């Protein structure tokens, strides 16, 4: 029988949940779901000084918001817990003790100064930065008498060994143990380091596949050496391509490496980010870009992941987010937009009529890219806009032309019946404009109503805006012209 699929992410709570980790989480999740397996969230908090509960919460919240739900986690528990490394120290200690007793690991008694001096020499001689330790053959009992001085625990790496593994994405990868040296696995018997703790956890949690970022490729041979020494079964490996900016440089904070919660606050929808991240290094093998969670769960495969860097293109994310905004019911979109509107519009204005709010949001739904844009886009419906008089000028119109244009609009609007549709409004205006340059009437009018260079057409706006408000705005515009 095939082993059940069990995959994991193991983020360190030393910073917020970034796109890179979220993408790794997503790929693990999709892979687990495709095969009916478990996706496990483990917190790597052995670095107590840098770990922070607030970041742990950020990781939980970010994944929950994205809908990447773990089957086993610190919050949810599970058969193989605890799921925080800080709560697993006893387990690591047991295995460290075993490696030390077997002579597969040893205490290195070098001081930090000695080690950094050695590193400098190796660098100067252009030699591989591998530390082959003089203490590797010191009997454990002797070393234990000297533990008062500075020490770490290292793995006794075999000389001249090829370490080979098959990466599902990259094919066979081979490493030379001579370039690795005796690597450290713990600061002390109860302070394990990453490469050691991860091996113990993956084995104890029966992880079937390790799917993680490319930056961990060089850790894999170390972890494989430990697995052999401990008699553990090896998992499958898939190292995901780096995420690059559009200029192919590594993603920087400015270009998208911000935290998932920042994307939420910016007004991206979780389903859009989910879809977008799934395409960071993977594609369905055809032109489709909008794929639902269900489609992604069914179609995802590690074999289709690319080796080369995945380009993070924020313009594409904006486009995709717009597509998902379009899929929302207006009612849901109103609810999603409210927090952004509340930031800049007084509640009594905002909630004056829910019908009005719905129509305003519906008006913007076809062009909105991010929820955070909504306030700035529709603010003019709720308050008199500020703008420069010059904005009222269409092409080479004189002040007198503008005043005349506004007066014409005023006259047409005054004759409107109390409820009127945008088609009727358009008809009324076009009757007046005839074959002439439409901008002469419509530009000054649109600016008077919105104070903006770009907005929906004045017909769409006038359908929603109360007639008196529209007339007052035109009066204000006229005053600006003569002032
Ligand atoms: N803490 C590591 C990371 O988030 C875990 C790497 C691993 O998956 O082995 O990059």
GROMACS .gro file of C-alpha atoms and ligand atoms in nm:
model
  493
    1UNK     CA    1   0.000   0.000   0.000
    2UNK     CA    2   0.118   0.353  -0.084
    3UNK     CA    3   0.214   0.561   0.214
    4UNK     CA    4  -0.051   0.819   0.303
    5UNK     CA    5   0.039   1.168   0.183
    6UNK     CA    6   0.145   1.382   0.477
    7UNK     CA    7   0.309   1.716   0.405
    8UNK     CA    8   0.398   2.013   0.618
    9UNK     CA    9   0.522   2.364   0.640
   10UNK     CA   10   0.742   2.464   0.927
   11UNK     CA   11   0.758   2.843   0.943
   12UNK     CA   12   0.958   3.021   1.208
   13UNK     CA   13   0.758   3.286   1.393
   14UNK     CA   14   1.035   3.543   1.356
   15UNK     CA   15   0.843   3.768   1.120
   16UNK     CA   16   0.504   3.799   0.958
   17UNK     CA   17   0.373   3.543   0.708
   18UNK     CA   18   0.532   3.637   0.377
   19UNK     CA   19   0.423   3.547   0.026
   20UNK     CA   20   0.708   3.295  -0.010
   21UNK     CA   21   0.598   3.092   0.291
   22UNK     CA   22   0.231   3.131   0.199
   23UNK     CA   23   0.307   2.995  -0.152
   24UNK     CA   24   0.492   2.698   0.002
   25UNK     CA   25   0.193   2.642   0.231
   26UNK     CA   26  -0.044   2.656  -0.065
   27UNK     CA   27   0.152   2.405  -0.273
   28UNK     CA   28   0.173   2.166   0.022
   29UNK     CA   29  -0.198   2.211   0.088
   30UNK     CA   30  -0.297   2.150  -0.276
   31UNK     CA   31  -0.077   1.843  -0.296
   32UNK     CA   32  -0.225   1.701   0.026
   33UNK     CA   33  -0.582   1.771  -0.086
   34UNK     CA   34  -0.529   1.617  -0.428
   35UNK     CA   35  -0.426   1.288  -0.267
   36UNK     CA   36  -0.664   1.300   0.028
   37UNK     CA   37  -0.370   1.348   0.262
   38UNK     CA   38  -0.292   1.572   0.556
   39UNK     CA   39  -0.141   1.919   0.551
   40UNK     CA   40   0.044   1.990   0.872
   41UNK     CA   41   0.144   2.324   1.019
   42UNK     CA   42   0.438   2.304   1.252
   43UNK     CA   43   0.588   2.605   1.423
   44UNK     CA   44   0.969   2.622   1.426
   45UNK     CA   45   1.020   2.823   1.739
   46UNK     CA   46   1.338   2.671   1.877
   47UNK     CA   47   1.505   3.008   1.837
   48UNK     CA   48   1.336   3.141   2.147
   49UNK     CA   49   1.500   3.482   2.132
   50UNK     CA   50   1.376   3.564   1.783
   51UNK     CA   51   1.044   3.381   1.800
   52UNK     CA   52   0.744   3.587   1.892
   53UNK     CA   53   0.384   3.484   1.965
   54UNK     CA   54   0.259   3.780   1.767
   55UNK     CA   55   0.419   3.641   1.451
   56UNK     CA   56   0.283   3.296   1.528
   57UNK     CA   57  -0.062   3.454   1.536
   58UNK     CA   58   0.014   3.636   1.211
   59UNK     CA   59   0.096   3.300   1.049
   60UNK     CA   60  -0.225   3.139   1.179
   61UNK     CA   61  -0.439   3.438   1.079
   62UNK     CA   62  -0.282   3.475   0.735
   63UNK     CA   63  -0.329   3.107   0.648
   64UNK     CA   64  -0.686   3.108   0.783
   65UNK     CA   65  -0.768   3.417   0.578
   66UNK     CA   66  -0.631   3.250   0.265
   67UNK     CA   67  -0.834   2.938   0.336
   68UNK     CA   68  -0.524   2.719   0.363
   69UNK     CA   69  -0.649   2.507   0.648
   70UNK     CA   70  -0.416   2.271   0.827
   71UNK     CA   71  -0.535   1.925   0.926
   72UNK     CA   72  -0.288   1.918   1.214
   73UNK     CA   73  -0.143   2.226   1.382
   74UNK     CA   74  -0.070   2.384   1.722
   75UNK     CA   75  -0.424   2.521   1.722
   76UNK     CA   76  -0.596   2.211   1.595
   77UNK     CA   77  -0.378   1.948   1.758
   78UNK     CA   78  -0.339   1.604   1.601
   79UNK     CA   79  -0.205   1.255   1.652
   80UNK     CA   80   0.162   1.351   1.616
   81UNK     CA   81   0.178   1.664   1.826
   82UNK     CA   82   0.283   1.880   1.990
   83UNK     CA   83   0.325   2.095   1.678
   84UNK     CA   84   0.551   2.360   1.826
   85UNK     CA   85   0.920   2.273   1.837
   86UNK     CA   86   0.959   2.446   2.171
   87UNK     CA   87   0.725   2.182   2.314
   88UNK     CA   88   0.924   1.894   2.165
   89UNK     CA   89   1.260   1.950   2.333
   90UNK     CA   90   1.241   1.615   2.520
   91UNK     CA   91   1.210   1.428   2.190
   92UNK     CA   92   1.509   1.603   2.034
   93UNK     CA   93   1.711   1.539   2.348
   94UNK     CA   94   1.640   1.167   2.326
   95UNK     CA   95   1.767   1.145   1.966
   96UNK     CA   96   2.067   1.372   2.033
   97UNK     CA   97   2.161   1.146   2.323
   98UNK     CA   98   2.139   0.846   2.093
   99UNK     CA   99   2.359   1.003   1.822
  100UNK     CA  100   2.616   1.106   2.084
  101UNK     CA  101   2.616   0.762   2.244
  102UNK     CA  102   2.655   0.594   1.903
  103UNK     CA  103   2.948   0.819   1.817
  104UNK     CA  104   2.753   0.960   1.520
  105UNK     CA  105   2.758   1.304   1.681
  106UNK     CA  106   3.009   1.467   1.912
  107UNK     CA  107   3.076   1.773   2.125
  108UNK     CA  108   3.284   2.034   1.945
  109UNK     CA  109   3.478   2.236   2.202
  110UNK     CA  110   3.612   2.507   1.974
  111UNK     CA  111   3.552   2.863   2.074
  112UNK     CA  112   3.367   3.097   1.839
  113UNK     CA  113   3.691   3.289   1.779
  114UNK     CA  114   3.872   2.971   1.672
  115UNK     CA  115   3.591   2.882   1.434
  116UNK     CA  116   3.575   3.224   1.275
  117UNK     CA  117   3.955   3.235   1.239
  118UNK     CA  118   3.938   2.898   1.063
  119UNK     CA  119   3.665   3.027   0.836
  120UNK     CA  120   3.873   3.330   0.741
  121UNK     CA  121   4.170   3.111   0.656
  122UNK     CA  122   3.956   2.881   0.444
  123UNK     CA  123   3.812   3.182   0.265
  124UNK     CA  124   4.155   3.332   0.203
  125UNK     CA  125   4.275   2.997   0.065
  126UNK     CA  126   3.958   2.973  -0.147
  127UNK     CA  127   3.881   2.637   0.009
  128UNK     CA  128   3.531   2.502   0.080
  129UNK     CA  129   3.394   2.636   0.407
  130UNK     CA  130   3.370   2.294   0.567
  131UNK     CA  131   3.475   2.246   0.927
  132UNK     CA  132   3.629   1.904   0.982
  133UNK     CA  133   3.647   1.904   1.357
  134UNK     CA  134   3.947   1.789   1.565
  135UNK     CA  135   3.706   1.680   1.838
  136UNK     CA  136   3.513   1.434   1.622
  137UNK     CA  137   3.691   1.133   1.764
  138UNK     CA  138   3.715   1.245   2.129
  139UNK     CA  139   3.529   0.989   2.343
  140UNK     CA  140   3.198   1.120   2.473
  141UNK     CA  141   3.290   1.068   2.838
  142UNK     CA  142   3.603   1.286   2.796
  143UNK     CA  143   3.415   1.561   2.615
  144UNK     CA  144   3.144   1.561   2.882
  145UNK     CA  145   3.394   1.660   3.148
  146UNK     CA  146   3.469   1.982   2.954
  147UNK     CA  147   3.120   2.108   2.892
  148UNK     CA  148   3.181   2.410   3.111
  149UNK     CA  149   3.353   2.569   2.814
  150UNK     CA  150   3.180   2.684   2.496
  151UNK     CA  151   3.059   2.398   2.280
  152UNK     CA  152   2.813   2.280   2.016
  153UNK     CA  153   2.704   1.936   1.905
  154UNK     CA  154   2.807   1.836   1.555
  155UNK     CA  155   2.726   1.551   1.325
  156UNK     CA  156   3.022   1.334   1.232
  157UNK     CA  157   2.999   1.360   0.855
  158UNK     CA  158   3.151   1.068   0.662
  159UNK     CA  159   3.439   1.164   0.433
  160UNK     CA  160   3.422   1.132   0.055
  161UNK     CA  161   3.063   1.036   0.027
  162UNK     CA  162   2.822   1.122  -0.250
  163UNK     CA  163   2.480   1.212  -0.121
  164UNK     CA  164   2.222   1.171  -0.394
  165UNK     CA  165   1.851   1.234  -0.394
  166UNK     CA  166   1.580   1.267  -0.653
  167UNK     CA  167   1.397   1.596  -0.644
  168UNK     CA  168   1.051   1.567  -0.799
  169UNK     CA  169   1.096   1.903  -0.973
  170UNK     CA  170   1.468   1.906  -1.046
  171UNK     CA  171   1.556   1.542  -1.097
  172UNK     CA  172   1.863   1.380  -0.943
  173UNK     CA  173   2.082   1.606  -0.730
  174UNK     CA  174   2.419   1.500  -0.597
  175UNK     CA  175   2.634   1.647  -0.319
  176UNK     CA  176   2.986   1.576  -0.199
  177UNK     CA  177   3.024   1.530   0.175
  178UNK     CA  178   3.373   1.684   0.155
  179UNK     CA  179   3.203   2.020   0.097
  180UNK     CA  180   2.978   1.980   0.399
  181UNK     CA  181   3.206   1.893   0.688
  182UNK     CA  182   3.099   1.828   1.046
  183UNK     CA  183   2.792   2.047   1.063
  184UNK     CA  184   2.636   2.162   1.387
  185UNK     CA  185   2.306   2.005   1.491
  186UNK     CA  186   2.253   2.153   1.837
  187UNK     CA  187   2.390   2.431   2.053
  188UNK     CA  188   2.353   2.197   2.345
  189UNK     CA  189   2.167   1.879   2.439
  190UNK     CA  190   1.844   2.074   2.487
  191UNK     CA  191   1.895   2.342   2.222
  192UNK     CA  192   1.856   2.171   1.883
  193UNK     CA  193   1.923   2.351   1.555
  194UNK     CA  194   1.710   2.355   1.241
  195UNK     CA  195   1.870   2.073   1.039
  196UNK     CA  196   1.840   1.834   1.331
  197UNK     CA  197   1.497   1.927   1.465
  198UNK     CA  198   1.343   1.919   1.119
  199UNK     CA  199   1.464   1.563   1.058
  200UNK     CA  200   1.324   1.441   1.389
  201UNK     CA  201   0.992   1.615   1.336
  202UNK     CA  202   0.951   1.497   0.978
  203UNK     CA  203   1.019   1.138   1.082
  204UNK     CA  204   0.802   1.144   1.395
  205UNK     CA  205   0.519   1.314   1.207
  206UNK     CA  206   0.547   1.058   0.926
  207UNK     CA  207   0.598   1.323   0.660
  208UNK     CA  208   0.581   1.159   0.316
  209UNK     CA  209   0.698   1.457   0.103
  210UNK     CA  210   0.902   1.763   0.187
  211UNK     CA  211   0.788   2.051  -0.035
  212UNK     CA  212   0.980   2.368   0.043
  213UNK     CA  213   1.170   2.661  -0.103
  214UNK     CA  214   1.476   2.623  -0.324
  215UNK     CA  215   1.688   2.795  -0.059
  216UNK     CA  216   1.674   2.471   0.140
  217UNK     CA  217   1.832   2.250  -0.126
  218UNK     CA  218   2.174   2.272   0.040
  219UNK     CA  219   2.022   2.162   0.371
  220UNK     CA  220   1.881   1.845   0.220
  221UNK     CA  221   2.208   1.643   0.205
  222UNK     CA  222   2.271   1.725   0.573
  223UNK     CA  223   1.923   1.610   0.661
  224UNK     CA  224   1.967   1.293   0.457
  225UNK     CA  225   2.291   1.212   0.642
  226UNK     CA  226   2.106   1.247   0.971
  227UNK     CA  227   1.823   1.026   0.849
  228UNK     CA  228   2.064   0.751   0.754
  229UNK     CA  229   2.236   0.775   1.093
  230UNK     CA  230   1.902   0.756   1.273
  231UNK     CA  231   1.761   0.481   1.050
  232UNK     CA  232   1.470   0.697   0.932
  233UNK     CA  233   1.285   0.646   0.608
  234UNK     CA  234   1.348   0.925   0.354
  235UNK     CA  235   1.060   1.140   0.233
  236UNK     CA  236   1.014   1.257  -0.126
  237UNK     CA  237   1.152   1.603  -0.205
  238UNK     CA  238   1.031   1.894  -0.413
  239UNK     CA  239   1.215   2.225  -0.396
  240UNK     CA  240   1.004   2.514  -0.521
  241UNK     CA  241   1.152   2.784  -0.746
  242UNK     CA  242   1.241   3.121  -0.600
  243UNK     CA  243   0.992   3.403  -0.635
  244UNK     CA  244   1.142   3.689  -0.837
  245UNK     CA  245   1.035   4.043  -0.914
  246UNK     CA  246   0.943   4.141  -1.271
  247UNK     CA  247   1.308   4.249  -1.323
  248UNK     CA  248   1.410   3.895  -1.217
  249UNK     CA  249   1.578   4.016  -0.899
  250UNK     CA  250   1.492   3.851  -0.571
  251UNK     CA  251   1.165   3.976  -0.432
  252UNK     CA  252   1.224   4.276  -0.212
  253UNK     CA  253   0.989   4.430   0.042
  254UNK     CA  254   0.895   4.702  -0.200
  255UNK     CA  255   0.817   4.458  -0.476
  256UNK     CA  256   0.574   4.222  -0.315
  257UNK     CA  257   0.761   4.054  -0.032
  258UNK     CA  258   0.524   4.214   0.213
  259UNK     CA  259   0.320   4.005   0.450
  260UNK     CA  260  -0.005   3.835   0.358
  261UNK     CA  261  -0.196   4.050   0.604
  262UNK     CA  262  -0.070   4.361   0.420
  263UNK     CA  263  -0.231   4.225   0.104
  264UNK     CA  264  -0.552   4.176   0.299
  265UNK     CA  265  -0.540   4.533   0.424
  266UNK     CA  266  -0.467   4.662   0.073
  267UNK     CA  267  -0.798   4.512  -0.034
  268UNK     CA  268  -0.700   4.194  -0.213
  269UNK     CA  269  -0.946   3.909  -0.188
  270UNK     CA  270  -0.818   3.585  -0.038
  271UNK     CA  271  -0.948   3.381  -0.333
  272UNK     CA  272  -0.756   3.607  -0.573
  273UNK     CA  273  -0.431   3.576  -0.380
  274UNK     CA  274  -0.485   3.199  -0.351
  275UNK     CA  275  -0.528   3.171  -0.730
  276UNK     CA  276  -0.238   3.408  -0.797
  277UNK     CA  277   0.004   3.224  -0.567
  278UNK     CA  278  -0.089   2.889  -0.723
  279UNK     CA  279   0.054   3.025  -1.049
  280UNK     CA  280   0.384   3.127  -0.890
  281UNK     CA  281   0.586   2.846  -1.044
  282UNK     CA  282   0.300   2.621  -1.151
  283UNK     CA  283   0.043   2.630  -1.431
  284UNK     CA  284  -0.235   2.400  -1.544
  285UNK     CA  285  -0.063   2.330  -1.877
  286UNK     CA  286  -0.294   2.555  -2.078
  287UNK     CA  287  -0.383   2.922  -2.100
  288UNK     CA  288  -0.625   2.933  -1.808
  289UNK     CA  289  -0.534   3.175  -1.532
  290UNK     CA  290  -0.852   3.199  -1.328
  291UNK     CA  291  -0.885   2.871  -1.144
  292UNK     CA  292  -1.111   2.803  -0.849
  293UNK     CA  293  -0.991   2.638  -0.532
  294UNK     CA  294  -1.164   2.315  -0.640
  295UNK     CA  295  -1.000   2.320  -0.983
  296UNK     CA  296  -0.662   2.385  -0.827
  297UNK     CA  297  -0.708   2.100  -0.580
  298UNK     CA  298  -0.787   1.861  -0.864
  299UNK     CA  299  -0.530   1.975  -1.114
  300UNK     CA  300  -0.225   2.061  -0.908
  301UNK     CA  301   0.079   1.841  -0.960
  302UNK     CA  302   0.436   1.871  -0.841
  303UNK     CA  303   0.562   1.746  -1.177
  304UNK     CA  304   0.428   2.057  -1.349
  305UNK     CA  305   0.622   2.296  -1.127
  306UNK     CA  306   0.891   2.488  -1.314
  307UNK     CA  307   1.258   2.493  -1.213
  308UNK     CA  308   1.323   2.854  -1.305
  309UNK     CA  309   1.225   3.148  -1.087
  310UNK     CA  310   0.857   3.239  -1.061
  311UNK     CA  311   0.782   3.599  -1.152
  312UNK     CA  312   0.573   3.797  -0.907
  313UNK     CA  313   0.384   4.045  -1.122
  314UNK     CA  314   0.171   4.278  -0.914
  315UNK     CA  315  -0.015   4.404  -1.224
  316UNK     CA  316  -0.133   4.052  -1.281
  317UNK     CA  317  -0.244   4.022  -0.920
  318UNK     CA  318  -0.438   4.349  -0.954
  319UNK     CA  319  -0.605   4.222  -1.270
  320UNK     CA  320  -0.691   3.891  -1.107
  321UNK     CA  321  -0.826   4.062  -0.798
  322UNK     CA  322  -1.052   4.269  -1.023
  323UNK     CA  323  -1.180   3.949  -1.182
  324UNK     CA  324  -1.268   3.810  -0.840
  325UNK     CA  325  -1.430   4.139  -0.737
  326UNK     CA  326  -1.651   4.106  -1.046
  327UNK     CA  327  -1.765   3.762  -0.928
  328UNK     CA  328  -1.900   3.897  -0.598
  329UNK     CA  329  -2.264   3.978  -0.544
  330UNK     CA  330  -2.310   4.353  -0.497
  331UNK     CA  331  -2.431   4.284  -0.144
  332UNK     CA  332  -2.112   4.097  -0.053
  333UNK     CA  333  -1.902   4.364  -0.220
  334UNK     CA  334  -2.071   4.636  -0.016
  335UNK     CA  335  -1.985   4.448   0.303
  336UNK     CA  336  -1.625   4.404   0.187
  337UNK     CA  337  -1.593   4.772   0.092
  338UNK     CA  338  -1.747   4.912   0.409
  339UNK     CA  339  -1.434   4.910   0.626
  340UNK     CA  340  -1.251   5.110   0.358
  341UNK     CA  341  -1.537   5.356   0.317
  342UNK     CA  342  -1.573   5.403   0.690
  343UNK     CA  343  -1.216   5.527   0.702
  344UNK     CA  344  -1.296   5.838   0.500
  345UNK     CA  345  -1.671   5.892   0.500
  346UNK     CA  346  -1.875   5.987   0.806
  347UNK     CA  347  -2.112   5.706   0.912
  348UNK     CA  348  -2.427   5.924   0.893
  349UNK     CA  349  -2.350   6.002   0.529
  350UNK     CA  350  -2.246   5.652   0.442
  351UNK     CA  351  -2.548   5.482   0.587
  352UNK     CA  352  -2.807   5.743   0.489
  353UNK     CA  353  -2.960   5.504   0.234
  354UNK     CA  354  -2.845   5.150   0.180
  355UNK     CA  355  -2.992   5.159  -0.171
  356UNK     CA  356  -2.762   5.444  -0.264
  357UNK     CA  357  -2.459   5.265  -0.125
  358UNK     CA  358  -2.545   4.951  -0.321
  359UNK     CA  359  -2.583   5.143  -0.649
  360UNK     CA  360  -2.258   5.331  -0.594
  361UNK     CA  361  -2.068   5.008  -0.532
  362UNK     CA  362  -2.238   4.842  -0.831
  363UNK     CA  363  -2.125   5.136  -1.043
  364UNK     CA  364  -1.760   5.077  -0.947
  365UNK     CA  365  -1.770   4.698  -0.950
  366UNK     CA  366  -1.672   4.666  -1.319
  367UNK     CA  367  -1.354   4.870  -1.275
  368UNK     CA  368  -1.239   4.815  -0.918
  369UNK     CA  369  -0.904   4.639  -0.880
  370UNK     CA  370  -0.853   4.663  -0.504
  371UNK     CA  371  -1.106   4.720  -0.227
  372UNK     CA  372  -0.883   4.993  -0.084
  373UNK     CA  373  -0.947   5.205  -0.396
  374UNK     CA  374  -1.315   5.234  -0.324
  375UNK     CA  375  -1.308   5.527  -0.081
  376UNK     CA  376  -1.113   5.755  -0.311
  377UNK     CA  377  -1.324   5.651  -0.611
  378UNK     CA  378  -1.667   5.721  -0.462
  379UNK     CA  379  -1.601   5.987  -0.200
  380UNK     CA  380  -1.756   6.255  -0.425
  381UNK     CA  381  -2.097   6.097  -0.386
  382UNK     CA  382  -2.087   6.189  -0.020
  383UNK     CA  383  -1.911   6.521  -0.011
  384UNK     CA  384  -1.837   6.821  -0.229
  385UNK     CA  385  -1.507   6.744  -0.404
  386UNK     CA  386  -1.209   6.977  -0.391
  387UNK     CA  387  -1.053   7.049  -0.729
  388UNK     CA  388  -0.872   7.314  -0.924
  389UNK     CA  389  -1.078   7.540  -1.150
  390UNK     CA  390  -0.853   7.451  -1.447
  391UNK     CA  391  -0.978   7.094  -1.439
  392UNK     CA  392  -1.314   7.220  -1.564
  393UNK     CA  393  -1.157   7.331  -1.892
  394UNK     CA  394  -1.207   7.100  -2.190
  395UNK     CA  395  -0.946   7.158  -2.462
  396UNK     CA  396  -0.925   7.529  -2.540
  397UNK     CA  397  -1.256   7.639  -2.388
  398UNK     CA  398  -1.261   7.993  -2.251
  399UNK     CA  399  -1.406   8.072  -1.908
  400UNK     CA  400  -1.717   8.205  -2.079
  401UNK     CA  401  -1.750   7.878  -2.276
  402UNK     CA  402  -1.727   7.679  -1.953
  403UNK     CA  403  -1.989   7.891  -1.779
  404UNK     CA  404  -2.219   7.853  -2.078
  405UNK     CA  405  -2.162   7.479  -2.086
  406UNK     CA  406  -2.241   7.444  -1.715
  407UNK     CA  407  -2.553   7.653  -1.757
  408UNK     CA  408  -2.673   7.424  -2.032
  409UNK     CA  409  -2.625   7.121  -1.810
  410UNK     CA  410  -2.801   7.301  -1.529
  411UNK     CA  411  -3.100   7.363  -1.752
  412UNK     CA  412  -3.122   7.003  -1.866
  413UNK     CA  413  -3.091   6.865  -1.513
  414UNK     CA  414  -3.350   7.106  -1.373
  415UNK     CA  415  -3.600   6.956  -1.613
  416UNK     CA  416  -3.535   6.598  -1.500
  417UNK     CA  417  -3.822   6.411  -1.343
  418UNK     CA  418  -3.752   6.291  -0.992
  419UNK     CA  419  -3.640   5.941  -1.093
  420UNK     CA  420  -3.463   5.899  -1.418
  421UNK     CA  421  -3.242   5.628  -1.569
  422UNK     CA  422  -2.900   5.678  -1.717
  423UNK     CA  423  -3.033   5.595  -2.065
  424UNK     CA  424  -3.295   5.869  -2.034
  425UNK     CA  425  -3.033   6.111  -1.902
  426UNK     CA  426  -2.804   6.031  -2.191
  427UNK     CA  427  -3.088   6.087  -2.439
  428UNK     CA  428  -3.168   6.427  -2.290
  429UNK     CA  429  -2.807   6.538  -2.311
  430UNK     CA  430  -2.743   6.405  -2.659
  431UNK     CA  431  -3.054   6.586  -2.780
  432UNK     CA  432  -2.892   6.908  -2.662
  433UNK     CA  433  -2.538   6.831  -2.781
  434UNK     CA  434  -2.639   6.707  -3.125
  435UNK     CA  435  -2.341   6.630  -3.348
  436UNK     CA  436  -2.106   6.869  -3.169
  437UNK     CA  437  -1.800   6.784  -2.953
  438UNK     CA  438  -1.954   6.600  -2.658
  439UNK     CA  439  -1.667   6.703  -2.431
  440UNK     CA  440  -1.777   7.065  -2.438
  441UNK     CA  441  -2.083   6.978  -2.232
  442UNK     CA  442  -1.987   6.654  -2.065
  443UNK     CA  443  -1.635   6.733  -1.942
  444UNK     CA  444  -1.712   7.045  -1.734
  445UNK     CA  445  -2.025   6.870  -1.603
  446UNK     CA  446  -1.841   6.555  -1.500
  447UNK     CA  447  -1.568   6.755  -1.327
  448UNK     CA  448  -1.827   6.970  -1.149
  449UNK     CA  449  -1.993   6.654  -1.015
  450UNK     CA  450  -1.683   6.456  -0.924
  451UNK     CA  451  -1.380   6.686  -0.914
  452UNK     CA  452  -1.196   6.407  -1.097
  453UNK     CA  453  -1.004   6.357  -1.418
  454UNK     CA  454  -1.146   6.009  -1.453
  455UNK     CA  455  -1.473   5.869  -1.328
  456UNK     CA  456  -1.784   5.694  -1.459
  457UNK     CA  457  -1.982   5.892  -1.716
  458UNK     CA  458  -2.198   6.186  -1.595
  459UNK     CA  459  -2.507   5.987  -1.700
  460UNK     CA  460  -2.422   5.704  -1.463
  461UNK     CA  461  -2.342   5.951  -1.187
  462UNK     CA  462  -2.656   6.157  -1.234
  463UNK     CA  463  -2.870   5.845  -1.212
  464UNK     CA  464  -2.751   5.802  -0.854
  465UNK     CA  465  -2.677   6.154  -0.733
  466UNK     CA  466  -2.972   6.353  -0.599
  467UNK     CA  467  -3.075   6.627  -0.839
  468UNK     CA  468  -3.030   6.905  -0.584
  469UNK     CA  469  -2.681   6.789  -0.500
  470UNK     CA  470  -2.592   6.786  -0.870
  471UNK     CA  471  -2.731   7.134  -0.921
  472UNK     CA  472  -2.544   7.266  -0.619
  473UNK     CA  473  -2.220   7.124  -0.752
  474UNK     CA  474  -2.274   7.291  -1.086
  475UNK     CA  475  -2.342   7.621  -0.906
  476UNK     CA  476  -2.014   7.582  -0.717
  477UNK     CA  477  -1.829   7.512  -1.042
  478UNK     CA  478  -1.978   7.822  -1.202
  479UNK     CA  479  -1.861   8.030  -0.908
  480UNK     CA  480  -1.509   7.890  -0.943
  481UNK     CA  481  -1.501   8.003  -1.305
  482UNK     CA  482  -1.598   8.361  -1.237
  483UNK     CA  483  -1.386   8.394  -0.923
  484LIG     N1  484   1.165   2.721   0.889
  484LIG     C1  485   1.198   2.681   0.756
  484LIG     C2  486   1.133   2.772   0.657
  484LIG     O1  487   1.022   2.816   0.682
  484LIG     C3  488   1.153   2.539   0.733
  484LIG     C4  489   1.217   2.475   0.617
  484LIG     C5  490   1.168   2.335   0.591
  484LIG     O2  491   1.054   2.326   0.543
  484LIG     O3  492   1.239   2.240   0.614
  484LIG     O4  493   1.189   2.805   0.555
   0.00000   0.00000   0.00000
